[in-house]
Amino acid sequence: MNQQVANRLNTVAVSAYKLMGTVLLALILLGLMSFLAVQGFFLTSNSWATPTILSPTDPNILALNAQAAQQESERDALVARRREAADRLQEAERTVATEQSFQQRFAVALKGEKASRDRLTKRLSALRQEYLRAGEEIAESNRAYSGLARTRTKALYSARLMEREDVLTTNHHLAQMAQNNLSLAQEAVDLDMRLDTLRREREGLTAAENGLGRDETATGLTTDTLLLEREYTQSVLALARAQAQRKSLEEDVRALDDRIRRFDHLLQVVHGSPYLKALEQNLTVAFVPYENMPNAREGTPLYTCAFKIFWCRAVGVVGPALEGEVSQQHPIRQYHLRGVMVELQLRDAPSAREPLLHLGRPPLML
């Protein structure tokens, strides 16, 4: 009886051992087959992506935001410099316009002064000729009258026909006539001096007009016209400085405009990056290796599977690709892959935490 019980126990133990061995062997075969299936999938498949969630505290997002802020600050500084250069350019243009107007008006005024001196010289020369003729006639008449008056007065006084008081009165009148002759001579000298002054002024103005803008020294210059020419020369120098400054400022403004346009383009690219969406809310993206990119076009369906390749279901579609290259470790192998990030549009939010998503169709669907 005891032997029968022992034999039954041994039979049960052997059966249980065989069953356990079979189960363990089946599990090992199942695990091996799963491992080989996963390895084979990644060896042959180009339709997978690894999702990740970008948050506002992600270092890459913070770095991109800091870069955008720095570029905006640099652009604002360039705009301020451009505004300052534009103000200086306008000032230089006003100086150029003012100095050019002054030089044109100076030439017109100089020509007008010269014409005025010519007219005055002609009129004064004609007046001098008439004055000289009249003065000679007056002087000749005074001399004749004085000689006759003295002779007549002397004869009358000798004949006791004229009182001495009358003689003195007559001599006084003759002395006044002599004084008038001297005054006429003095006026003639004054006219000559005025005429000579006008001629010298006219010659100086002519010399200044002919010498404007030239290096050689014109003859006939006077101190007054030389001072006028100095004012003109200072205007020429100021105009040259303003024109050189205007040219330099125009080049500065063009260079600043080019730099501002480059910053605008760069900021447009940066602000247009979907990465900056993560500053406002979490952004779900996925890493796609370059060899998988043909299967990751925008709008491609996404699937998640249990055990990476089994029991799959659709969870969303692929969104636009993000600019810039990234490098990420292979999901099951110990090496890095190069690729890009694509935005994901998921209907199932927990799927963003899956280690792997499939592109286009489930992996076992032929």
mmCIF file of C-alpha atoms in Angstrom, residues 165-323:
data_model
loop_
_atom_site.group_PDB
_atom_site.id
_atom_site.type_symbol
_atom_site.label_atom_id
_atom_site.label_comp_id
_atom_site.label_asym_id
_atom_site.label_seq_id
_atom_site.Cartn_x
_atom_site.Cartn_y
_atom_site.Cartn_z
ATOM 1 C CA GLU A 165 34.627 199.794 -45.267
ATOM 2 C CA ASP A 166 33.360 199.123 -48.761
ATOM 3 C CA VAL A 167 36.877 198.083 -49.794
ATOM 4 C CA LEU A 168 37.072 195.641 -46.912
ATOM 5 C CA THR A 169 33.627 194.269 -47.771
ATOM 6 C CA THR A 170 34.682 193.765 -51.379
ATOM 7 C CA ASN A 171 37.911 192.032 -50.311
ATOM 8 C CA HIS A 172 35.914 189.800 -48.010
ATOM 9 C CA HIS A 173 33.669 188.724 -50.892
ATOM 10 C CA LEU A 174 36.732 188.053 -53.025
ATOM 11 C CA ALA A 175 38.209 185.955 -50.241
ATOM 12 C CA GLN A 176 34.954 183.953 -50.081
ATOM 13 C CA MET A 177 35.171 183.377 -53.820
ATOM 14 C CA ALA A 178 38.737 182.132 -53.405
ATOM 15 C CA GLN A 179 37.490 179.821 -50.641
ATOM 16 C CA ASN A 180 34.822 178.560 -52.988
ATOM 17 C CA ASN A 181 37.496 177.784 -55.560
ATOM 18 C CA LEU A 182 39.387 175.777 -52.944
ATOM 19 C CA SER A 183 36.171 173.967 -52.017
ATOM 20 C CA LEU A 184 35.619 173.111 -55.655
ATOM 21 C CA ALA A 185 39.149 171.731 -55.858
ATOM 22 C CA GLN A 186 38.545 169.718 -52.656
ATOM 23 C CA GLU A 187 35.274 168.331 -54.019
ATOM 24 C CA ALA A 188 37.099 167.312 -57.186
ATOM 25 C CA VAL A 189 39.672 165.481 -55.099
ATOM 26 C CA ASP A 190 36.874 163.781 -53.102
ATOM 27 C CA LEU A 191 35.193 162.703 -56.338
ATOM 28 C CA ASP A 192 38.484 161.288 -57.578
ATOM 29 C CA MET A 193 38.943 159.376 -54.346
ATOM 30 C CA ARG A 194 35.387 158.018 -54.429
ATOM 31 C CA LEU A 195 35.775 157.091 -58.072
ATOM 32 C CA ASP A 196 39.072 155.355 -57.360
ATOM 33 C CA THR A 197 37.488 153.494 -54.427
ATOM 34 C CA LEU A 198 34.595 152.316 -56.603
ATOM 35 C CA ARG A 199 36.992 151.171 -59.307
ATOM 36 C CA ARG A 200 39.082 149.237 -56.790
ATOM 37 C CA GLU A 201 35.932 147.665 -55.304
ATOM 38 C CA ARG A 202 34.726 146.756 -58.794
ATOM 39 C CA GLU A 203 38.096 145.205 -59.645
ATOM 40 C CA GLY A 204 38.097 143.336 -56.323
ATOM 41 C CA LEU A 205 34.607 141.970 -56.908
ATOM 42 C CA THR A 206 35.576 140.952 -60.442
ATOM 43 C CA ALA A 207 38.687 139.217 -59.125
ATOM 44 C CA ALA A 208 36.668 137.474 -56.424
ATOM 45 C CA GLU A 209 34.018 136.381 -58.942
ATOM 46 C CA ASN A 210 36.639 135.033 -61.325
ATOM 47 C CA GLY A 211 38.529 133.298 -58.523
ATOM 48 C CA LEU A 212 35.614 131.450 -56.890
ATOM 49 C CA GLY A 213 36.365 127.737 -56.737
ATOM 50 C CA ARG A 214 39.874 128.140 -58.171
ATOM 51 C CA ASP A 215 43.248 127.672 -56.541
ATOM 52 C CA GLU A 216 45.132 130.434 -58.341
ATOM 53 C CA THR A 217 45.249 133.912 -56.813
ATOM 54 C CA ALA A 218 43.335 136.489 -58.850
ATOM 55 C CA THR A 219 44.786 139.968 -59.260
ATOM 56 C CA GLY A 220 42.945 143.014 -58.006
ATOM 57 C CA LEU A 221 41.716 141.543 -54.715
ATOM 58 C CA THR A 222 41.001 143.890 -51.846
ATOM 59 C CA THR A 223 40.873 143.146 -48.149
ATOM 60 C CA ASP A 224 37.072 143.373 -48.125
ATOM 61 C CA THR A 225 36.623 141.030 -51.075
ATOM 62 C CA LEU A 226 39.258 138.717 -49.603
ATOM 63 C CA LEU A 227 37.174 138.425 -46.434
ATOM 64 C CA LEU A 228 34.105 137.732 -48.586
ATOM 65 C CA GLU A 229 36.023 135.046 -50.452
ATOM 66 C CA ARG A 230 37.029 133.548 -47.107
ATOM 67 C CA GLU A 231 33.348 133.150 -46.196
ATOM 68 C CA TYR A 232 32.794 131.417 -49.525
ATOM 69 C CA THR A 233 35.797 129.128 -48.964
ATOM 70 C CA GLN A 234 34.519 128.154 -45.526
ATOM 71 C CA SER A 235 31.178 127.297 -47.125
ATOM 72 C CA VAL A 236 32.961 125.159 -49.742
ATOM 73 C CA LEU A 237 34.806 123.273 -46.998
ATOM 74 C CA ALA A 238 31.618 122.791 -44.993
ATOM 75 C CA LEU A 239 29.862 121.507 -48.124
ATOM 76 C CA ALA A 240 32.668 119.042 -48.837
ATOM 77 C CA ARG A 241 32.546 117.749 -45.251
ATOM 78 C CA ALA A 242 28.766 117.413 -45.375
ATOM 79 C CA GLN A 243 28.868 115.585 -48.716
ATOM 80 C CA ALA A 244 31.523 113.157 -47.448
ATOM 81 C CA GLN A 245 29.529 112.601 -44.263
ATOM 82 C CA ARG A 246 26.352 112.081 -46.278
ATOM 83 C CA LYS A 247 28.031 109.451 -48.458
ATOM 84 C CA SER A 248 29.418 107.640 -45.423
ATOM 85 C CA LEU A 249 26.074 107.762 -43.616
ATOM 86 C CA GLU A 250 24.229 106.487 -46.695
ATOM 87 C CA GLU A 251 26.550 103.469 -46.766
ATOM 88 C CA ASP A 252 26.031 102.978 -43.011
ATOM 89 C CA VAL A 253 22.250 103.115 -43.415
ATOM 90 C CA ARG A 254 22.340 100.606 -46.281
ATOM 91 C CA ALA A 255 24.567 98.254 -44.252
ATOM 92 C CA LEU A 256 22.283 98.575 -41.221
ATOM 93 C CA ASP A 257 19.227 97.927 -43.387
ATOM 94 C CA ASP A 258 20.853 94.750 -44.707
ATOM 95 C CA ARG A 259 21.664 93.578 -41.190
ATOM 96 C CA ILE A 260 18.142 94.377 -39.981
ATOM 97 C CA ARG A 261 16.658 92.419 -42.899
ATOM 98 C CA ARG A 262 18.847 89.441 -42.029
ATOM 99 C CA PHE A 263 17.752 89.656 -38.388
ATOM 100 C CA ASP A 264 14.113 89.944 -39.473
ATOM 101 C CA HIS A 265 14.447 86.812 -41.579
ATOM 102 C CA LEU A 266 16.198 84.966 -38.771
ATOM 103 C CA LEU A 267 13.590 86.048 -36.216
ATOM 104 C CA GLN A 268 10.818 85.065 -38.600
ATOM 105 C CA VAL A 269 12.333 81.586 -38.848
ATOM 106 C CA VAL A 270 12.807 81.366 -35.083
ATOM 107 C CA HIS A 271 9.312 82.604 -34.220
ATOM 108 C CA GLY A 272 7.844 80.357 -36.889
ATOM 109 C CA SER A 273 9.435 77.297 -35.288
ATOM 110 C CA PRO A 274 6.913 74.976 -33.631
ATOM 111 C CA TYR A 275 9.444 74.532 -30.832
ATOM 112 C CA LEU A 276 8.340 77.875 -29.423
ATOM 113 C CA LYS A 277 4.824 76.508 -29.042
ATOM 114 C CA ALA A 278 6.199 74.573 -26.095
ATOM 115 C CA LEU A 279 6.609 77.898 -24.251
ATOM 116 C CA GLU A 280 2.825 78.135 -23.988
ATOM 117 C CA GLN A 281 1.938 74.445 -23.641
ATOM 118 C CA ASN A 282 3.486 70.987 -23.887
ATOM 119 C CA LEU A 283 4.408 70.013 -27.439
ATOM 120 C CA THR A 284 4.402 66.382 -28.550
ATOM 121 C CA VAL A 285 7.065 65.560 -31.137
ATOM 122 C CA ALA A 286 8.778 62.420 -32.399
ATOM 123 C CA PHE A 287 12.305 61.637 -33.516
ATOM 124 C CA VAL A 288 12.443 60.241 -37.047
ATOM 125 C CA PRO A 289 15.770 58.961 -38.469
ATOM 126 C CA TYR A 290 16.685 60.147 -41.925
ATOM 127 C CA GLU A 291 16.100 56.695 -43.417
ATOM 128 C CA ASN A 292 12.510 56.764 -42.037
ATOM 129 C CA MET A 293 11.669 60.245 -43.395
ATOM 130 C CA PRO A 294 10.043 59.000 -46.658
ATOM 131 C CA ASN A 295 7.442 57.232 -44.482
ATOM 132 C CA ALA A 296 6.905 60.234 -42.139
ATOM 133 C CA ARG A 297 5.240 62.741 -44.439
ATOM 134 C CA GLU A 298 2.735 65.137 -42.935
ATOM 135 C CA GLY A 299 -0.645 63.437 -42.464
ATOM 136 C CA THR A 300 0.778 59.883 -42.172
ATOM 137 C CA PRO A 301 -1.256 57.785 -39.664
ATOM 138 C CA LEU A 302 0.368 56.754 -36.373
ATOM 139 C CA TYR A 303 -0.086 53.457 -34.551
ATOM 140 C CA THR A 304 0.911 52.231 -31.120
ATOM 141 C CA CYS A 305 1.373 48.484 -30.385
ATOM 142 C CA ALA A 306 1.735 46.274 -27.349
ATOM 143 C CA PHE A 307 5.199 44.689 -27.074
ATOM 144 C CA LYS A 308 6.260 47.173 -29.759
ATOM 145 C CA ILE A 309 4.769 45.226 -32.701
ATOM 146 C CA PHE A 310 1.611 43.381 -31.531
ATOM 147 C CA TRP A 311 -2.007 44.482 -30.963
ATOM 148 C CA CYS A 312 -1.810 47.853 -32.677
ATOM 149 C CA ARG A 313 -4.290 50.754 -32.844
ATOM 150 C CA ALA A 314 -4.342 54.202 -34.532
ATOM 151 C CA VAL A 315 -3.614 57.133 -32.239
ATOM 152 C CA GLY A 316 -3.069 60.150 -34.561
ATOM 153 C CA VAL A 317 -1.186 61.530 -37.563
ATOM 154 C CA VAL A 318 2.211 63.055 -38.316
ATOM 155 C CA GLY A 319 2.409 66.865 -38.290
ATOM 156 C CA PRO A 320 4.952 69.224 -39.901
ATOM 157 C CA ALA A 321 8.658 68.547 -39.617
ATOM 158 C CA LEU A 322 10.704 70.855 -37.357
ATOM 159 C CA GLU A 323 13.804 72.572 -38.673
#
